[in-house]
CSV table of C-alpha atoms in Angstrom, one decimal:
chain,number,residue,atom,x,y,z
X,1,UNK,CA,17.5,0.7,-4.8
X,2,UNK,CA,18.2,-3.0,-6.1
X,3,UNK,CA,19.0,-3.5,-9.7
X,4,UNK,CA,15.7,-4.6,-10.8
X,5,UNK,CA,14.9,-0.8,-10.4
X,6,UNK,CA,13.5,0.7,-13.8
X,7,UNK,CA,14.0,4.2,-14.9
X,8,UNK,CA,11.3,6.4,-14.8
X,9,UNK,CA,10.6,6.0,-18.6
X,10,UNK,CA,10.3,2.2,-18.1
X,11,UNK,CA,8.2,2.1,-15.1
X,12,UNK,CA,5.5,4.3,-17.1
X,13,UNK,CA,5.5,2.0,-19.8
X,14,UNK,CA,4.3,-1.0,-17.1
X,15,UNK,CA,2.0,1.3,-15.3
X,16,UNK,CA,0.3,1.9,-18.5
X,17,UNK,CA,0.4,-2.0,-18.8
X,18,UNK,CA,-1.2,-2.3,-15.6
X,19,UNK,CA,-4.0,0.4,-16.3
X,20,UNK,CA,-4.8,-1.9,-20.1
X,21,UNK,CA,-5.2,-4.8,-17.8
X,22,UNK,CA,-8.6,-6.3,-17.1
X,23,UNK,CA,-7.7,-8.1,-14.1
X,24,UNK,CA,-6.5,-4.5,-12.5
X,25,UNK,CA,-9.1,-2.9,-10.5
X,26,UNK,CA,-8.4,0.4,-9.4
X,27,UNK,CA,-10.3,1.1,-6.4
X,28,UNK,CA,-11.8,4.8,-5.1
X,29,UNK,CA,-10.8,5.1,-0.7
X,30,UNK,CA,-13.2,3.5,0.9
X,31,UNK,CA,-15.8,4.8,3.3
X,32,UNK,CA,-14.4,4.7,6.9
X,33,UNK,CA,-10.7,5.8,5.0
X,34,UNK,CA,-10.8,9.4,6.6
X,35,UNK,CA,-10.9,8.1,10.0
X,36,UNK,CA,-8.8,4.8,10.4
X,37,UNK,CA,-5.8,7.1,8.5
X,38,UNK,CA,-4.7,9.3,11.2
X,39,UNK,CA,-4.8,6.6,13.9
X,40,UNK,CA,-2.3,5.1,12.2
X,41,UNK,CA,-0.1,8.5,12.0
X,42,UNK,CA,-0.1,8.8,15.8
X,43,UNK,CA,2.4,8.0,18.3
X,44,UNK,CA,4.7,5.6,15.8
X,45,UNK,CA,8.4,6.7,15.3
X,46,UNK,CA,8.4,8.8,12.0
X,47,UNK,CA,10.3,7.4,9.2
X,48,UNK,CA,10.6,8.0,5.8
X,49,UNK,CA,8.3,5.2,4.2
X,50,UNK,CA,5.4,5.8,7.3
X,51,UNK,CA,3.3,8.1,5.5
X,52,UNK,CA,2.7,6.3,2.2
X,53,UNK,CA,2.7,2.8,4.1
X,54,UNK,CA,-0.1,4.1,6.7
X,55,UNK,CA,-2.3,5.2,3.8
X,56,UNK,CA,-1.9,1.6,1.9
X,57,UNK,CA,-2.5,-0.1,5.3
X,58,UNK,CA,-5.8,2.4,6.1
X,59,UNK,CA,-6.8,1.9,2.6
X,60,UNK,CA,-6.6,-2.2,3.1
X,61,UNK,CA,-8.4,-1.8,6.5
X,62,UNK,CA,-11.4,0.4,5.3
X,63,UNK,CA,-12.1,-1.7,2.3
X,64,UNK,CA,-11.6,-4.9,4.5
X,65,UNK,CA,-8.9,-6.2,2.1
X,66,UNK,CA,-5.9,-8.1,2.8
X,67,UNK,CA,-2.5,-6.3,2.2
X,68,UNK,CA,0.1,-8.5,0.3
X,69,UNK,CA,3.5,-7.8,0.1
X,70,UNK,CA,7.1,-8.5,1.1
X,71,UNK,CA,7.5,-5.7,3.5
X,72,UNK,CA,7.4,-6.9,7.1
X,73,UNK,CA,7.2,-3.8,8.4
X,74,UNK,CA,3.1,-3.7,7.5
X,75,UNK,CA,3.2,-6.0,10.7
X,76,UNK,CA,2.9,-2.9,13.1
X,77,UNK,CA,-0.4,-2.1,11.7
X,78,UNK,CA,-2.7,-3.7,14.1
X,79,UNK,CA,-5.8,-4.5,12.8
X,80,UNK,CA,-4.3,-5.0,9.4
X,81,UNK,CA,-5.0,-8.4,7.8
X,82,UNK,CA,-1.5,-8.8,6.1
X,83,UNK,CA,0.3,-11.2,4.2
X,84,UNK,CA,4.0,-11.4,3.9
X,85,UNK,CA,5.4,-13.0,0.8
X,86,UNK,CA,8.9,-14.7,0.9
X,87,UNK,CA,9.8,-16.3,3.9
């Protein structure tokens, strides 16, 4: 962890932020979810950030959203409209 990492107590504080937020939109998994979710499970090298990155990238896919972030690992999603920030 880098040292723009907050303590628990101070990461609450901005998730609360975020839920006050009108331009926030917390979505419910979208239909088709179920199925694309274990495709991406199968046959990739296990490592410690693949489960929670898979359901991000299967969430993105079944809603037909893009996936923004700085993380080029996303790139081994196929089918996964991606966008990588920084370079």
């Amino acid at each position: 962890m880098g040292s723009d990492t907050l303590p628990a107590a101070s990461a609450w504080l901005r998730v609360e932020e975020l839920l006050e937020d009108e331009r926030v939109l917390f979505l419910s998994e979208p239909q088709g979810f179920d199925a694309i979710w274990p495709t991406l499970l199968r046959y990739r090298q296990p490592t410690p950030s693949l489960v929670p990155d898979s359901y991000l990238a299967a969430f993105a896919m079944a809603g037909g959203h893009k996936l923004v972030t700085f993380d080029r690992g996303f790139l081994e999603f196929r089918g996964l409209e991606v966008e990588i920030l920084g370079g």
